[in-house]
Structure formats: C-alpha cells, structure tokens
mmCIF file with all atom_site columns, C-alpha atoms in Angstrom:
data_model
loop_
_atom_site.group_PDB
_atom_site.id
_atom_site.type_symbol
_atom_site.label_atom_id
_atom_site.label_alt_id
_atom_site.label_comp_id
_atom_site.label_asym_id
_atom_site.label_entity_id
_atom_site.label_seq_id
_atom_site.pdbx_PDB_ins_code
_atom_site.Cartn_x
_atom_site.Cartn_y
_atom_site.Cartn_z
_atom_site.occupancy
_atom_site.B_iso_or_equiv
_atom_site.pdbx_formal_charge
_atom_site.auth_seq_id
_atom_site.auth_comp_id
_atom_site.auth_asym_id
_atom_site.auth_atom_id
_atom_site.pdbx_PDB_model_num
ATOM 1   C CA . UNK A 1 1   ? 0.000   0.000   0.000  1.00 50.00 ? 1   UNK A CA 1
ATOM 2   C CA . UNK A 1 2   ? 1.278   3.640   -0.472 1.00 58.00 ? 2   UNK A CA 1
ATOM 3   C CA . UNK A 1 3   ? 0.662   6.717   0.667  1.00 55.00 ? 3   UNK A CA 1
ATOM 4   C CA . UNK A 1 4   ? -1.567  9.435   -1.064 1.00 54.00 ? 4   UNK A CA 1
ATOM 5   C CA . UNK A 1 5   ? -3.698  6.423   -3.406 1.00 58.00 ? 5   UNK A CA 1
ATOM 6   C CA . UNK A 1 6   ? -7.379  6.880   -2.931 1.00 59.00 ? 6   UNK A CA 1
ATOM 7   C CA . UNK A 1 7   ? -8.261  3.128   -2.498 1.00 59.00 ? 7   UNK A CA 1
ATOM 8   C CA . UNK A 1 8   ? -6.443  3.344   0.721  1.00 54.00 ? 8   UNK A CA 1
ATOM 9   C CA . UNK A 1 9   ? -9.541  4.696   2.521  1.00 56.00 ? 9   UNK A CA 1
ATOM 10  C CA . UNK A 1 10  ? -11.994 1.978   1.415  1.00 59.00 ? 10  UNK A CA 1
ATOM 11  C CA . UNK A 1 11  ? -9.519  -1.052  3.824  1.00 59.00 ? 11  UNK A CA 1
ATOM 12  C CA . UNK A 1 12  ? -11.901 -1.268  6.303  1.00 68.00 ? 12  UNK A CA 1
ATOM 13  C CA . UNK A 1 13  ? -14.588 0.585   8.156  1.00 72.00 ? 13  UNK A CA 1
ATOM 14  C CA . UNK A 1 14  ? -12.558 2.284   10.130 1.00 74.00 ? 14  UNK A CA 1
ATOM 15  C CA . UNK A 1 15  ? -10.420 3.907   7.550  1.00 75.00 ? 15  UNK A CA 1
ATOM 16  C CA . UNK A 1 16  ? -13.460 5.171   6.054  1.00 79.00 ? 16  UNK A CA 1
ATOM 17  C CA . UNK A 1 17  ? -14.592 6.239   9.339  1.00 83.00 ? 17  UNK A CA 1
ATOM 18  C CA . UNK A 1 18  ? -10.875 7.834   9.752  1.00 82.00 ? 18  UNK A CA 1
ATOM 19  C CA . UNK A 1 19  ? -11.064 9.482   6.058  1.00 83.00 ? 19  UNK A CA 1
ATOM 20  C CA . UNK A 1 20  ? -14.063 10.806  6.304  1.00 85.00 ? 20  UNK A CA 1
ATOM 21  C CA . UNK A 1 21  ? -13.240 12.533  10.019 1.00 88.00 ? 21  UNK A CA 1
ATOM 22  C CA . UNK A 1 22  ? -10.413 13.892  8.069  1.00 89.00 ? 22  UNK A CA 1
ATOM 23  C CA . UNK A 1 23  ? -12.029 15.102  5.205  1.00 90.00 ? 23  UNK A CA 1
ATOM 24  C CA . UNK A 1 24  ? -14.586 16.934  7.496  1.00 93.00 ? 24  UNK A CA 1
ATOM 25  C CA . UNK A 1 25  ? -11.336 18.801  9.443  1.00 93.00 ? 25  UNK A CA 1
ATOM 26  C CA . UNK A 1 26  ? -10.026 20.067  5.932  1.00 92.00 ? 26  UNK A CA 1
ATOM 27  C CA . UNK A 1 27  ? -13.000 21.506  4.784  1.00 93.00 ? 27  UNK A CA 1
ATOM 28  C CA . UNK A 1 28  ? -13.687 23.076  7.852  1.00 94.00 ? 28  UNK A CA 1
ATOM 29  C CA . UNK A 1 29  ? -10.025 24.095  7.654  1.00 94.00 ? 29  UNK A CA 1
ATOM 30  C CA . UNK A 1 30  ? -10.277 25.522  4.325  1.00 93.00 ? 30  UNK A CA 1
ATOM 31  C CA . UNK A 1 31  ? -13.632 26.853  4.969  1.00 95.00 ? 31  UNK A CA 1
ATOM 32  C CA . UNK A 1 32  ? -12.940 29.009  7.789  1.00 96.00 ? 32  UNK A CA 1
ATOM 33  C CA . UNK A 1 33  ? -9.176  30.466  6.036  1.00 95.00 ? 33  UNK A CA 1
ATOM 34  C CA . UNK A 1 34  ? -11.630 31.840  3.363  1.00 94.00 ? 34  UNK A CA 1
ATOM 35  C CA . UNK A 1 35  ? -13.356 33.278  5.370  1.00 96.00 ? 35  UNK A CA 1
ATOM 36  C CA . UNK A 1 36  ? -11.305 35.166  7.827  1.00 95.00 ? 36  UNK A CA 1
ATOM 37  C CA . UNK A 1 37  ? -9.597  36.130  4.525  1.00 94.00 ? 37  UNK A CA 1
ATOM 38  C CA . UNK A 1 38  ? -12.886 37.707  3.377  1.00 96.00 ? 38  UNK A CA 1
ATOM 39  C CA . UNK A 1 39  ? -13.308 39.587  6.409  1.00 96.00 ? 39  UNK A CA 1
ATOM 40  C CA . UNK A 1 40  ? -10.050 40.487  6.920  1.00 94.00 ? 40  UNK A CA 1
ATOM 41  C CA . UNK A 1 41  ? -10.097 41.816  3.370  1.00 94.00 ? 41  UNK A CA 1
ATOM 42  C CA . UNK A 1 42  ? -13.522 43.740  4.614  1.00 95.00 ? 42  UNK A CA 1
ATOM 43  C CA . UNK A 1 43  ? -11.893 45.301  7.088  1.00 95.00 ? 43  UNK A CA 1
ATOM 44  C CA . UNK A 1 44  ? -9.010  47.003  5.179  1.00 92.00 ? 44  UNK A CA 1
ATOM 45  C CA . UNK A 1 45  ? -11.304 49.487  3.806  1.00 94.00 ? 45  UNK A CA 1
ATOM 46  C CA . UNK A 1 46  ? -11.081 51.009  6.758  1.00 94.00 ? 46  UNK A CA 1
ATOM 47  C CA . UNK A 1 47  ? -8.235  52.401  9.145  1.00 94.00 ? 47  UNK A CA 1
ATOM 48  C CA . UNK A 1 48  ? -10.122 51.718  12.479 1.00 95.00 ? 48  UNK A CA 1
ATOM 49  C CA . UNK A 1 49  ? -10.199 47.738  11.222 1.00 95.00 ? 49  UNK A CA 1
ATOM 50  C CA . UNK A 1 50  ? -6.740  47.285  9.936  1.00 95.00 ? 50  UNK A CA 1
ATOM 51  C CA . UNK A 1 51  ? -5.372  45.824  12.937 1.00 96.00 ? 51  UNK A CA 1
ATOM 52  C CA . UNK A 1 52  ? -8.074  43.155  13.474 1.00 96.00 ? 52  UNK A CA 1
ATOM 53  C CA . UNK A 1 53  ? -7.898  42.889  9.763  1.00 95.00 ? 53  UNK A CA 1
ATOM 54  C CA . UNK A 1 54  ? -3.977  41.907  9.985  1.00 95.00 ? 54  UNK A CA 1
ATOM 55  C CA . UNK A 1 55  ? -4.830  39.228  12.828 1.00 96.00 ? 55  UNK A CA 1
ATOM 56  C CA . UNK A 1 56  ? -7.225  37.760  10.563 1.00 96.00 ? 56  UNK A CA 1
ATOM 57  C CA . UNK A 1 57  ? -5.384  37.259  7.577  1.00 94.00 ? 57  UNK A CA 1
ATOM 58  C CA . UNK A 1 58  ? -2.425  35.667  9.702  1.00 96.00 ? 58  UNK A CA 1
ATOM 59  C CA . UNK A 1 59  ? -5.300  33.016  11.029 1.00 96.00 ? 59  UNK A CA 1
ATOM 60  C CA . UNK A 1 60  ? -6.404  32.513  7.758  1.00 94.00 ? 60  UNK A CA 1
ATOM 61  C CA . UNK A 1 61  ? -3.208  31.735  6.469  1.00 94.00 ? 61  UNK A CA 1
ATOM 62  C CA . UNK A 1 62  ? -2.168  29.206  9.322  1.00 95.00 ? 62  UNK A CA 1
ATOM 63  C CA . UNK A 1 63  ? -5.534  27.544  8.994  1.00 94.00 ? 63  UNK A CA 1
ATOM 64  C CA . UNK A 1 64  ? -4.781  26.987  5.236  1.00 92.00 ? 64  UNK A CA 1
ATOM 65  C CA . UNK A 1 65  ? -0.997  25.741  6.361  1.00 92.00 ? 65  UNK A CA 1
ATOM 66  C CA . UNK A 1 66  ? -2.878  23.230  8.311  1.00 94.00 ? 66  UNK A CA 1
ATOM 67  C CA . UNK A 1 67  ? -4.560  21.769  5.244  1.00 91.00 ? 67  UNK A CA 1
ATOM 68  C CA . UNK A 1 68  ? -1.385  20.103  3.979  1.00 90.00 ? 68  UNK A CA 1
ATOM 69  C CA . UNK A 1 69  ? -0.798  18.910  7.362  1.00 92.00 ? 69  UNK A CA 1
ATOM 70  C CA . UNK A 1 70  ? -4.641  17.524  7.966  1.00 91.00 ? 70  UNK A CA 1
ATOM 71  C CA . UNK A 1 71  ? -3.911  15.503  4.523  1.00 89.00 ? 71  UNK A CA 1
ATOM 72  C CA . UNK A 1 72  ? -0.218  13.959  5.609  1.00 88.00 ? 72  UNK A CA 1
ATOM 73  C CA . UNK A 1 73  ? -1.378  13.065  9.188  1.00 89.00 ? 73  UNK A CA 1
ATOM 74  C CA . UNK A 1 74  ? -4.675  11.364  7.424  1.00 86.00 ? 74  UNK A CA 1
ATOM 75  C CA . UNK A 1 75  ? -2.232  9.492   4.680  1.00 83.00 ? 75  UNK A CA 1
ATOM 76  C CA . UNK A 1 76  ? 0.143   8.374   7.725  1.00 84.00 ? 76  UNK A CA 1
ATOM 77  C CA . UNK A 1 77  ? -2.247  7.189   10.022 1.00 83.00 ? 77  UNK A CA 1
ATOM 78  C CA . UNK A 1 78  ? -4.066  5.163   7.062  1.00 79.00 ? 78  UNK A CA 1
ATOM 79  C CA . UNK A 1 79  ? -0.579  3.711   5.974  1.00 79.00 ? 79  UNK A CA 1
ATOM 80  C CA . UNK A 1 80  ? 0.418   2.602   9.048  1.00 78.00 ? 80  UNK A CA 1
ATOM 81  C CA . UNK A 1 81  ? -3.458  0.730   9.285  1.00 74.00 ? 81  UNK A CA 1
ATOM 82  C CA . UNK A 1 82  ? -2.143  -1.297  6.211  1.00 69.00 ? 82  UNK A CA 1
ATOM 83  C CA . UNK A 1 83  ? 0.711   -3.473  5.418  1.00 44.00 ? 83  UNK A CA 1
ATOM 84  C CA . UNK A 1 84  ? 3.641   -2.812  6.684  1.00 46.00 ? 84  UNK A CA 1
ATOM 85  C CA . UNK A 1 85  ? 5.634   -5.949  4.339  1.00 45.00 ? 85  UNK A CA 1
ATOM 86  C CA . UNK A 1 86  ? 4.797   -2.587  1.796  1.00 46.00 ? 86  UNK A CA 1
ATOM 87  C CA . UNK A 1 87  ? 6.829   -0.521  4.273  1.00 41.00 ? 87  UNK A CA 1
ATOM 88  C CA . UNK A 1 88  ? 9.691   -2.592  4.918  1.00 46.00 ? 88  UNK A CA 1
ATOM 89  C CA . UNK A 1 89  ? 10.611  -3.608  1.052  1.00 49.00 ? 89  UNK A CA 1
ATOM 90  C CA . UNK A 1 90  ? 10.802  -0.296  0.227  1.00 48.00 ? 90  UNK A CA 1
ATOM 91  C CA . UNK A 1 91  ? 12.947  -0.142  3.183  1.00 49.00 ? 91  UNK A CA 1
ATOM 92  C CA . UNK A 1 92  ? 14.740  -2.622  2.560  1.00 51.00 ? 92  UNK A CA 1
ATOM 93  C CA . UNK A 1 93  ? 17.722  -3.166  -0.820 1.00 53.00 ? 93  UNK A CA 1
ATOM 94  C CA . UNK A 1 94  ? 16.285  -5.314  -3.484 1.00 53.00 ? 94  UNK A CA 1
ATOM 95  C CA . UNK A 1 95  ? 17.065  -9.190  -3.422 1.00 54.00 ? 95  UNK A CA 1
ATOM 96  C CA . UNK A 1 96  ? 19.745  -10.163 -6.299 1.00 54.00 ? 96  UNK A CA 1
ATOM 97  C CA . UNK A 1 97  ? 17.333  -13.449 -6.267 1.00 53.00 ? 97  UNK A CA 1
ATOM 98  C CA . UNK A 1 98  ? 14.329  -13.896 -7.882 1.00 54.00 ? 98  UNK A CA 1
ATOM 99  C CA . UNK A 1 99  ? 11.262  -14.584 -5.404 1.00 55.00 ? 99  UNK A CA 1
ATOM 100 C CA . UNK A 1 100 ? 10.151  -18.383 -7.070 1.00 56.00 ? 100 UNK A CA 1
ATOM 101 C CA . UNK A 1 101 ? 14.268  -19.127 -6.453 1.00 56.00 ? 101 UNK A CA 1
ATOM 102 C CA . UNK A 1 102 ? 14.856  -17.265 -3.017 1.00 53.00 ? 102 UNK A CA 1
ATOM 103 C CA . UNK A 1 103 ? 11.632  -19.751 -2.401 1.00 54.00 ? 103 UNK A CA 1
ATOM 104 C CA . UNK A 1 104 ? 13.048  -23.088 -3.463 1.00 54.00 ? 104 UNK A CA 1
ATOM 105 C CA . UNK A 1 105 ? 16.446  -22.141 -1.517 1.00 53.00 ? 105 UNK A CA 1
ATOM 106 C CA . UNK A 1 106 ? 14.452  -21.738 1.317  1.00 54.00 ? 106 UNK A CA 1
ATOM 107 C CA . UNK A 1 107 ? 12.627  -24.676 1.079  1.00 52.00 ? 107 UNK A CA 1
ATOM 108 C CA . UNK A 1 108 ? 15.305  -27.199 0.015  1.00 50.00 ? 108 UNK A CA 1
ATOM 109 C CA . UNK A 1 109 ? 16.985  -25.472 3.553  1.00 50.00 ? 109 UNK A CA 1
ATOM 110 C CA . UNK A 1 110 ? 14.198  -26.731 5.356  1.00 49.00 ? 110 UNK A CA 1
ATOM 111 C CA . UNK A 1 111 ? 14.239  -30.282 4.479  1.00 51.00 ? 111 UNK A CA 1
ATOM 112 C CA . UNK A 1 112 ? 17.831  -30.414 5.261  1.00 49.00 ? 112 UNK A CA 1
#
C-alpha cells in the first residue's frame, strides 16, 4: 500500500470512518481560512479595522498551512493501518534473487 492512493480509505470501516473525520477537518479548515480572509479583506477598507484585519489574515493563512498537514497526518495514520511488508521492502535493498528461487532455496533449507 502507499501513501496518497485513494483506495487506501476503502480497507476497512474504520479507515473510512478515519477518512471521512479527516475530510470533514479540511473543509472546515479551508472553509474558515476563506473566510477570515474575506473579512479580513472587509476590514481594510477602513483604518479603524486594519489591525483586526492583519490578525485575521495571519489566522487565515495558518488555517490553510494546516490543510497540507490535515492531509499527511490522514495518509500516515491510514498507511500505518495497512501493510507494513509494503513498508519494509521499500525499506529494505532489493534481493539479487528472484522470489520463485529465493523460495526453493528456502525450502530445500528446510528439508535439510
């Protein structure tokens, strides 16, 4: 399994339980940046509301920083629901041996 593939989410119930929780923080995320960055934008037509408008923007912009982070926790936490054989062979240097032969080594060791 790797990261960022859309087929991830549909594992098991609980990874679409997990998705969907995630799904629901980004959009509420990305809903809520636009928004202080339409207000904030509001309230530069005006000196009195500059300040508050400056405060605004800066929240807006670390809520839509926290998008990309919302999407790599999500793609982490699925991964690490899945197989980690995935994990550790791309880990690990690739065999000189061919899996059917690395097999019948293995299993002519074994009747030794």
């Amino acid at each position: 399994m790797k990261m960022f593939e859309h087929q991830t989410r549909h594992l098991a119930p609980r990874s679409k339980k997990v998705y969907a929780r995630f799904e629901i923080a980004y959009t509420l995320a990305d809903f809520l940046a636009a928004l202080l960055f339409i207000l904030g934008s509001i309230m530069f037509f005006s000196e009195a509301w500059t300040y508050l408008g400056t405060w605004l923007f800066l929240i807006g912009s670390v809520l839509f920083a926290t998008k990309p982070t919302l999407r790599l926790l999500r793609e982490v936490y699925l991964y690490r629901q899945g197989e980690y054989a995935d994990l550790a062979g791309a880990v690990a240097p690739p065999s000189t041996d061919s899996e059917p032969e690395a097999r019948a080594r293995d299993d002519h060791k074994s009747e030794r």
